[in-house]
Amino acid sequence: MQFASDNTSGMAPEILAALAAANGGHAPSYGAEDGMLRTTALLREIFEAPEAAVCLVATGTAANALSLAVLCPPWSTVFCHEHAHVAEDECGAPEFYTHGARLVPVMGAHGKIAPADLAAAFATTGAGGVHGMQRGAVSLSNVTEAGTVYTPTEIAALTAVARSFELPVHLDGARFANAIAATGASAADMTWRAGVDVLSFGGTKNGCMGVEAVVIFDPAKAWEFELRRKRGGHLFSKHRFLSAQMAAYLEGGLWLRLAGVANAMAGRLAAGLTAVPGLTQKHPVQANMMFPEWPAGTAARAQAAGARFYGWGLPDGREGARLVTSWSTTAGDVDAFLSALAG
Ligand SMILES: Cc1ncc(COP(=O)(O)O)c(C=O)c1O
């Protein structure tokens, strides 16, 4: 009954096996290994982007912060949702790696930004000439931090607004696999065809040990990313253990199979939760994360039965919680949790 986060799960067996296989013998370092060639080829194929550049890092924070650093100068602003991971959970890494770019939070229901609100946010920056911050880039998340999913059409509507101001767009895809599994969209339609310039493609939350691929659709930006990654201390010397994970994750569609399990378990959980008296969902459940609100005492009952998740009190005396499923969640976990809630 582990619903605290998808990163509390272990490694998928295929990833562990790939790491064990990569451990044999010696291999070139710093990304010069064959596994990196394979990883790049697989990502180019999946994204239908034969020119795309791929760089691996070990954390989502590094992927996001370094991506933003190549997209916007220090004197510029990054427009993102007010609850974006880059704004709330990265300890200022985007500001640090960009050498001072300022995050501008944009409000929006259910973790999503509406195009009109993005345009309105643009109107408030960049007009001060040399005295003010300049407009820099847009950062979106899919899956969003509220567990909702943008469709390619919704992404394209936002990038169109960004383009009208000549701004590049970054997509935080820490749960990109879950977004693709939820929508059935193609990876290309969800990204470069919808106007995304750089993607943080997550692996860690979905069965890898620790690897994220930064997919840079304009290869001219790749060298700068590589320099920033090295300078920022995120270029692994034993890089083969990053590429081994990512190649195994992509091979044969494992990334989508794992995300499909996580999403299906979230669907089962959400369906079961509708039977809990007094429970409402704060956001639509569309991928592998949900935010139920329930009567006081419900969390304690589930936790006493061994369930693990984040919870908090609400001003009206009720309780809120975040429940996340992963590739390793089983139907038994979900059903046991539902029984515990029923008391
Ligand atoms: C939306 C989002 N982006 C990025 C990350 C990556 O974070 P980390 O640096 O912990 O790998 C997370 C992890 O919680 C996340 O939820």
Tab-separated table of C-alpha atoms and ligand atoms in Angstrom:
chain	number	residue	atom	x	y	z
A	1	MET	CA	0.000	0.000	0.000
A	2	GLN	CA	2.744	2.371	-1.066
A	3	PHE	CA	1.196	5.460	-2.603
A	4	ALA	CA	3.625	8.163	-1.445
A	5	SER	CA	5.341	8.530	-4.802
A	6	ASP	CA	6.246	6.629	-7.923
A	7	ASN	CA	9.892	7.026	-6.936
A	8	THR	CA	9.429	4.903	-3.810
A	9	SER	CA	9.266	1.895	-6.119
A	10	GLY	CA	12.355	-0.080	-7.065
A	11	MET	CA	13.781	-0.823	-10.477
A	12	ALA	CA	11.866	-2.819	-13.058
A	13	PRO	CA	13.578	-6.231	-13.460
A	14	GLU	CA	14.525	-5.383	-17.066
A	15	ILE	CA	16.400	-2.297	-15.882
A	16	LEU	CA	18.207	-4.183	-13.136
A	17	ALA	CA	19.189	-6.865	-15.649
A	18	ALA	CA	20.473	-4.207	-18.053
A	19	LEU	CA	22.605	-2.688	-15.295
A	20	ALA	CA	24.027	-6.097	-14.438
A	21	ALA	CA	24.801	-6.728	-18.108
A	22	ALA	CA	26.457	-3.318	-18.461
A	23	ASN	CA	28.680	-4.121	-15.503
A	24	GLY	CA	30.730	-6.674	-17.423
A	25	GLY	CA	34.178	-5.674	-18.606
A	26	HIS	CA	35.299	-2.179	-19.530
A	27	ALA	CA	33.557	0.456	-21.630
A	28	PRO	CA	34.371	3.964	-22.845
A	29	SER	CA	33.319	6.662	-20.391
A	30	TYR	CA	31.406	9.977	-20.497
A	31	GLY	CA	28.776	8.888	-23.013
A	32	ALA	CA	31.132	7.441	-25.629
A	33	GLU	CA	29.837	3.924	-24.934
A	34	ASP	CA	27.742	1.899	-27.401
A	35	GLY	CA	24.745	2.058	-25.061
A	36	MET	CA	24.529	5.804	-25.638
A	37	LEU	CA	24.463	5.322	-29.414
A	38	ARG	CA	21.633	2.838	-28.913
A	39	THR	CA	19.778	5.201	-26.563
A	40	THR	CA	20.011	8.091	-29.006
A	41	ALA	CA	18.872	5.901	-31.898
A	42	LEU	CA	15.884	4.625	-29.917
A	43	LEU	CA	14.792	8.083	-28.820
A	44	ARG	CA	15.155	9.457	-32.342
A	45	GLU	CA	12.991	6.631	-33.614
A	46	ILE	CA	10.339	7.009	-30.901
A	47	PHE	CA	10.192	10.773	-31.428
A	48	GLU	CA	10.432	10.521	-35.234
A	49	ALA	CA	13.192	13.089	-34.929
A	50	PRO	CA	16.329	11.848	-36.702
A	51	GLU	CA	18.272	15.016	-35.881
A	52	ALA	CA	17.368	15.267	-32.187
A	53	ALA	CA	20.219	15.390	-29.692
A	54	VAL	CA	20.017	13.365	-26.494
A	55	CYS	CA	21.857	13.947	-23.214
A	56	LEU	CA	21.429	11.883	-20.060
A	57	VAL	CA	21.436	13.088	-16.470
A	58	ALA	CA	20.539	11.330	-13.246
A	59	THR	CA	17.849	13.613	-11.825
A	60	GLY	CA	14.819	15.435	-13.088
A	61	THR	CA	15.974	18.614	-11.430
A	62	ALA	CA	19.214	18.556	-13.436
A	63	ALA	CA	17.295	17.812	-16.640
A	64	ASN	CA	14.922	20.730	-16.078
A	65	ALA	CA	17.409	23.282	-14.810
A	66	LEU	CA	20.016	22.589	-17.494
A	67	SER	CA	17.333	22.611	-20.191
A	68	LEU	CA	16.099	26.004	-19.070
A	69	ALA	CA	19.668	27.279	-18.946
A	70	VAL	CA	20.118	26.602	-22.657
A	71	LEU	CA	16.771	28.183	-23.482
A	72	CYS	CA	16.945	31.487	-21.680
A	73	PRO	CA	19.516	34.083	-20.616
A	74	PRO	CA	20.058	35.247	-17.001
A	75	TRP	CA	18.058	38.440	-17.484
A	76	SER	CA	14.928	36.670	-18.614
A	77	THR	CA	11.797	35.093	-17.194
A	78	VAL	CA	10.567	31.506	-17.280
A	79	PHE	CA	6.777	31.248	-17.378
A	80	CYS	CA	5.484	28.125	-15.633
A	81	HIS	CA	2.467	26.950	-13.661
A	82	GLU	CA	2.436	28.264	-10.100
A	83	HIS	CA	2.749	24.678	-8.795
A	84	ALA	CA	5.329	23.552	-11.367
A	85	HIS	CA	8.089	21.339	-10.030
A	86	VAL	CA	10.623	23.857	-11.367
A	87	ALA	CA	8.968	26.544	-9.225
A	88	GLU	CA	8.199	24.642	-6.040
A	89	ASP	CA	10.465	21.634	-5.714
A	90	GLU	CA	13.900	22.330	-7.164
A	91	CYS	CA	15.416	24.547	-4.486
A	92	GLY	CA	16.099	27.318	-6.978
A	93	ALA	CA	18.058	25.088	-9.375
A	94	PRO	CA	16.519	26.730	-12.476
A	95	GLU	CA	17.495	30.171	-11.175
A	96	PHE	CA	20.956	28.853	-10.242
A	97	TYR	CA	21.699	27.106	-13.543
A	98	THR	CA	20.331	29.955	-15.651
A	99	HIS	CA	22.438	32.353	-13.552
A	100	GLY	CA	19.442	34.336	-12.446
A	101	ALA	CA	16.459	33.876	-14.739
A	102	ARG	CA	13.262	34.581	-12.816
A	103	LEU	CA	10.371	32.131	-12.657
A	104	VAL	CA	7.003	33.774	-13.270
A	105	PRO	CA	4.184	31.634	-11.865
A	106	VAL	CA	1.001	31.426	-13.929
A	107	MET	CA	-2.184	30.293	-12.177
A	108	GLY	CA	-4.426	27.702	-13.755
A	109	ALA	CA	-7.037	25.127	-12.749
A	110	HIS	CA	-5.985	21.507	-12.249
A	111	GLY	CA	-2.287	22.128	-12.800
A	112	LYS	CA	-2.742	23.411	-16.337
A	113	ILE	CA	-2.054	26.797	-17.874
A	114	ALA	CA	-4.704	28.290	-20.160
A	115	PRO	CA	-3.391	30.023	-23.310
A	116	ALA	CA	-5.127	33.302	-22.402
A	117	ASP	CA	-3.484	33.294	-18.963
A	118	LEU	CA	-0.091	32.678	-20.529
A	119	ALA	CA	-0.605	35.589	-22.900
A	120	ALA	CA	-1.670	37.756	-19.949
A	121	ALA	CA	1.493	36.791	-18.049
A	122	PHE	CA	3.619	37.779	-21.048
A	123	ALA	CA	1.977	41.185	-20.985
A	124	THR	CA	3.325	41.849	-17.489
A	125	THR	CA	7.017	41.300	-18.304
A	126	GLY	CA	9.407	42.456	-20.940
A	127	ALA	CA	7.975	45.923	-21.364
A	128	GLY	CA	10.491	47.693	-19.121
A	129	GLY	CA	13.263	48.014	-21.686
A	130	VAL	CA	16.740	47.696	-20.251
A	131	HIS	CA	15.420	48.162	-16.718
A	132	GLY	CA	13.214	45.084	-16.618
A	133	MET	CA	13.508	41.333	-16.999
A	134	GLN	CA	13.089	40.153	-20.582
A	135	ARG	CA	10.766	37.350	-21.607
A	136	GLY	CA	12.740	34.095	-21.723
A	137	ALA	CA	10.995	30.735	-22.066
A	138	VAL	CA	7.911	28.727	-21.148
A	139	SER	CA	8.110	25.547	-19.083
A	140	LEU	CA	5.148	23.146	-19.095
A	141	SER	CA	4.750	19.810	-17.290
A	142	ASN	CA	3.065	16.707	-18.677
A	143	VAL	CA	1.819	14.849	-16.577
A	144	THR	CA	1.105	18.036	-14.596
A	145	GLU	CA	1.782	18.343	-10.896
A	146	ALA	CA	-1.976	17.948	-10.341
A	147	GLY	CA	-1.950	14.585	-12.104
A	148	THR	CA	-3.768	15.904	-15.159
A	149	VAL	CA	-2.621	15.470	-18.740
A	150	TYR	CA	-2.303	17.956	-21.576
A	151	THR	CA	-3.296	16.688	-25.014
A	152	PRO	CA	-1.034	17.551	-27.974
A	153	THR	CA	-3.670	20.093	-29.073
A	154	GLU	CA	-3.520	21.819	-25.694
A	155	ILE	CA	0.289	21.878	-25.789
A	156	ALA	CA	0.206	23.304	-29.319
A	157	ALA	CA	-2.175	26.073	-28.229
A	158	LEU	CA	0.301	27.113	-25.518
A	159	THR	CA	3.369	26.917	-27.726
A	160	ALA	CA	1.543	29.053	-30.300
A	161	VAL	CA	1.239	31.787	-27.699
A	162	ALA	CA	4.938	31.369	-26.857
A	163	ARG	CA	5.877	31.479	-30.543
A	164	SER	CA	3.948	34.703	-31.036
A	165	PHE	CA	6.462	36.209	-28.587
A	166	GLU	CA	9.352	34.209	-30.120
A	167	LEU	CA	9.826	32.243	-26.903
A	168	PRO	CA	11.078	28.645	-26.741
A	169	VAL	CA	9.200	25.963	-24.813
A	170	HIS	CA	10.491	23.347	-22.383
A	171	LEU	CA	8.425	20.346	-21.334
A	172	ASP	CA	9.027	18.688	-17.957
A	173	GLY	CA	8.236	15.091	-18.764
A	174	ALA	CA	9.236	13.446	-15.501
A	175	ARG	CA	6.029	11.444	-16.118
A	176	PHE	CA	6.024	11.764	-19.914
A	177	ALA	CA	5.453	8.008	-20.296
A	178	ASN	CA	2.299	8.265	-18.188
A	179	ALA	CA	1.056	11.160	-20.338
A	180	ILE	CA	1.613	9.167	-23.519
A	181	ALA	CA	0.049	6.031	-22.040
A	182	ALA	CA	-2.954	8.107	-20.940
A	183	THR	CA	-3.581	9.864	-24.235
A	184	GLY	CA	-2.313	7.357	-26.777
A	185	ALA	CA	-0.682	10.305	-28.530
A	186	SER	CA	2.575	9.836	-30.372
A	187	ALA	CA	5.701	11.139	-28.679
A	188	ALA	CA	6.288	13.429	-31.675
A	189	ASP	CA	2.771	14.878	-31.576
A	190	MET	CA	3.132	15.592	-27.857
A	191	THR	CA	6.457	17.398	-28.316
A	192	TRP	CA	8.171	18.890	-31.362
A	193	ARG	CA	5.128	18.695	-33.633
A	194	ALA	CA	3.260	20.629	-30.950
A	195	GLY	CA	6.069	23.191	-30.723
A	196	VAL	CA	8.164	21.867	-27.807
A	197	ASP	CA	11.889	22.667	-28.128
A	198	VAL	CA	13.412	20.668	-25.286
A	199	LEU	CA	11.960	17.751	-23.314
A	200	SER	CA	12.991	16.311	-19.956
A	201	PHE	CA	12.060	12.680	-20.594
A	202	GLY	CA	11.709	10.871	-17.287
A	203	GLY	CA	12.877	7.367	-16.481
A	204	THR	CA	13.405	7.332	-12.725
A	205	LYS	CA	9.745	7.443	-11.658
A	206	ASN	CA	8.796	4.728	-14.069
A	207	GLY	CA	11.119	1.838	-13.261
A	208	CYS	CA	14.656	3.112	-13.821
A	209	MET	CA	17.188	3.516	-11.025
A	210	GLY	CA	18.063	7.111	-11.844
A	211	VAL	CA	18.151	8.455	-15.390
A	212	GLU	CA	16.407	11.160	-17.363
A	213	ALA	CA	16.970	11.927	-21.040
A	214	VAL	CA	17.030	15.498	-22.236
A	215	VAL	CA	15.782	15.439	-25.817
A	216	ILE	CA	16.854	18.565	-27.687
A	217	PHE	CA	14.907	18.886	-30.907
A	218	ASP	CA	17.170	21.633	-32.286
A	219	PRO	CA	20.593	19.935	-32.366
A	220	ALA	CA	22.306	23.344	-32.587
A	221	LYS	CA	21.603	23.736	-28.865
A	222	ALA	CA	23.162	20.409	-27.900
A	223	TRP	CA	26.781	21.504	-27.490
A	224	GLU	CA	25.837	24.227	-25.043
A	225	PHE	CA	23.818	21.681	-23.074
A	226	GLU	CA	26.813	19.365	-22.955
A	227	LEU	CA	29.095	22.109	-21.699
A	228	ARG	CA	26.601	23.184	-19.061
A	229	ARG	CA	26.069	19.578	-17.956
A	230	LYS	CA	29.802	19.078	-17.467
A	231	ARG	CA	30.286	22.435	-15.791
A	232	GLY	CA	27.315	21.748	-13.533
A	233	GLY	CA	28.790	18.440	-12.402
A	234	HIS	CA	26.156	16.273	-14.059
A	235	LEU	CA	28.264	14.428	-16.640
A	236	PHE	CA	28.695	10.902	-15.296
A	237	SER	CA	32.046	9.294	-15.982
A	238	LYS	CA	30.637	5.746	-15.733
A	239	HIS	CA	27.959	6.915	-18.096
A	240	ARG	CA	27.309	3.392	-19.375
A	241	PHE	CA	25.112	2.826	-16.326
A	242	LEU	CA	22.869	5.711	-17.359
A	243	SER	CA	22.597	4.674	-21.004
A	244	ALA	CA	22.082	1.007	-20.062
A	245	GLN	CA	19.029	1.978	-18.041
A	246	MET	CA	17.603	4.281	-20.686
A	247	ALA	CA	18.159	1.862	-23.583
A	248	ALA	CA	16.480	-0.975	-21.670
A	249	TYR	CA	13.643	1.362	-20.707
A	250	LEU	CA	12.966	2.208	-24.346
A	251	GLU	CA	13.649	-1.173	-25.884
A	252	GLY	CA	10.486	-2.984	-26.961
A	253	GLY	CA	8.243	-0.275	-25.489
A	254	LEU	CA	9.000	-1.106	-21.843
A	255	TRP	CA	8.512	2.563	-20.888
A	256	LEU	CA	4.911	2.471	-22.138
A	257	ARG	CA	4.148	-0.923	-20.600
A	258	LEU	CA	5.323	0.237	-17.181
A	259	ALA	CA	3.397	3.495	-17.408
A	260	GLY	CA	0.353	1.580	-18.575
A	261	VAL	CA	0.415	-0.463	-15.367
A	262	ALA	CA	0.779	2.650	-13.202
A	263	ASN	CA	-2.102	4.384	-14.992
A	264	ALA	CA	-4.317	1.294	-14.870
A	265	MET	CA	-3.723	0.940	-11.135
A	266	ALA	CA	-4.605	4.611	-10.674
A	267	GLY	CA	-7.796	4.003	-12.626
A	268	ARG	CA	-8.656	1.053	-10.385
A	269	LEU	CA	-7.916	3.111	-7.289
A	270	ALA	CA	-9.950	6.098	-8.466
A	271	ALA	CA	-12.894	3.857	-9.341
A	272	GLY	CA	-12.768	2.235	-5.900
A	273	LEU	CA	-12.504	5.585	-4.147
A	274	THR	CA	-15.852	6.681	-5.543
A	275	ALA	CA	-17.415	4.288	-3.005
A	276	VAL	CA	-15.757	5.975	0.005
A	277	PRO	CA	-18.384	8.128	1.755
A	278	GLY	CA	-17.678	11.860	1.617
A	279	LEU	CA	-14.691	11.545	-0.739
A	280	THR	CA	-14.177	13.945	-3.626
A	281	GLN	CA	-11.289	14.249	-6.086
A	282	LYS	CA	-9.642	17.656	-6.216
A	283	HIS	CA	-8.533	17.162	-9.821
A	284	PRO	CA	-9.628	14.856	-12.632
A	285	VAL	CA	-7.709	11.569	-12.440
A	286	GLN	CA	-6.009	11.141	-15.812
A	287	ALA	CA	-2.698	9.373	-15.235
A	288	ASN	CA	-1.054	7.873	-12.108
A	289	MET	CA	-1.533	10.521	-9.441
A	290	MET	CA	-4.627	11.768	-7.591
A	291	PHE	CA	-5.590	14.149	-4.850
A	292	PRO	CA	-8.613	12.879	-2.902
A	293	GLU	CA	-10.222	14.925	-0.173
A	294	TRP	CA	-12.030	12.994	2.532
A	295	PRO	CA	-13.479	13.271	6.035
A	296	ALA	CA	-11.072	13.760	8.968
A	297	GLY	CA	-9.781	10.489	10.391
A	298	THR	CA	-9.700	8.676	7.060
A	299	ALA	CA	-5.927	9.024	6.622
A	300	ALA	CA	-5.181	7.748	10.131
A	301	ARG	CA	-7.328	4.678	9.500
A	302	ALA	CA	-5.481	3.829	6.298
A	303	GLN	CA	-2.073	4.585	7.781
A	304	ALA	CA	-2.794	2.403	10.802
A	305	ALA	CA	-3.415	-0.425	8.348
A	306	GLY	CA	0.025	0.182	6.819
A	307	ALA	CA	-0.753	2.488	3.896
A	308	ARG	CA	1.831	5.129	3.025
A	309	PHE	CA	1.028	8.430	1.314
A	310	TYR	CA	1.271	12.183	1.858
A	311	GLY	CA	-1.634	13.864	3.569
A	312	TRP	CA	-2.534	17.222	5.090
A	313	GLY	CA	-5.341	18.964	6.910
A	314	LEU	CA	-7.750	21.224	5.049
A	315	PRO	CA	-9.141	24.498	6.389
A	316	ASP	CA	-12.658	23.047	6.482
A	317	GLY	CA	-11.539	20.227	8.817
A	318	ARG	CA	-11.399	17.608	6.091
A	319	GLU	CA	-8.160	16.018	4.876
A	320	GLY	CA	-6.361	16.111	1.560
A	321	ALA	CA	-3.990	13.454	0.262
A	322	ARG	CA	-1.772	12.674	-2.689
A	323	LEU	CA	-1.846	9.101	-3.944
A	324	VAL	CA	0.608	8.000	-6.611
A	325	THR	CA	0.705	4.596	-8.285
A	326	SER	CA	3.732	3.165	-10.034
A	327	TRP	CA	4.787	0.409	-12.408
A	328	SER	CA	5.055	-1.894	-9.367
A	329	THR	CA	1.626	-1.205	-7.858
A	330	THR	CA	-0.550	-4.304	-7.880
A	331	ALA	CA	-4.315	-4.752	-7.906
A	332	GLY	CA	-3.864	-6.362	-4.477
A	333	ASP	CA	-2.214	-3.176	-3.133
A	334	VAL	CA	-5.077	-1.085	-4.429
A	335	ASP	CA	-7.789	-3.382	-3.102
A	336	ALA	CA	-6.126	-3.664	0.316
A	337	PHE	CA	-5.952	0.126	0.501
A	338	LEU	CA	-9.623	0.463	-0.428
A	339	SER	CA	-10.523	-2.044	2.287
A	340	ALA	CA	-8.439	-0.110	4.808
A	341	LEU	CA	-10.240	3.099	3.926
A	342	ALA	CA	-13.594	1.374	4.312
A	343	GLY	CA	-12.443	0.508	7.846
B	1	LIG	C1	6.937	17.074	-12.276
B	1	LIG	C2	8.300	16.650	-11.802
B	1	LIG	N1	9.385	17.082	-12.456
B	1	LIG	C3	10.613	16.691	-12.111
B	1	LIG	C4	10.812	15.824	-11.065
B	1	LIG	C5	12.213	15.326	-10.827
B	1	LIG	O1	12.727	15.475	-9.612
B	1	LIG	P1	14.106	14.841	-9.095
B	1	LIG	O2	15.128	15.896	-9.234
B	1	LIG	O3	13.784	14.505	-7.688
B	1	LIG	O4	14.454	13.639	-9.933
B	1	LIG	C6	9.723	15.389	-10.309
B	1	LIG	C7	9.910	14.527	-9.113
B	1	LIG	O5	9.228	14.608	-8.140
B	1	LIG	C8	8.422	15.803	-10.694
B	1	LIG	O6	7.345	15.393	-10.028
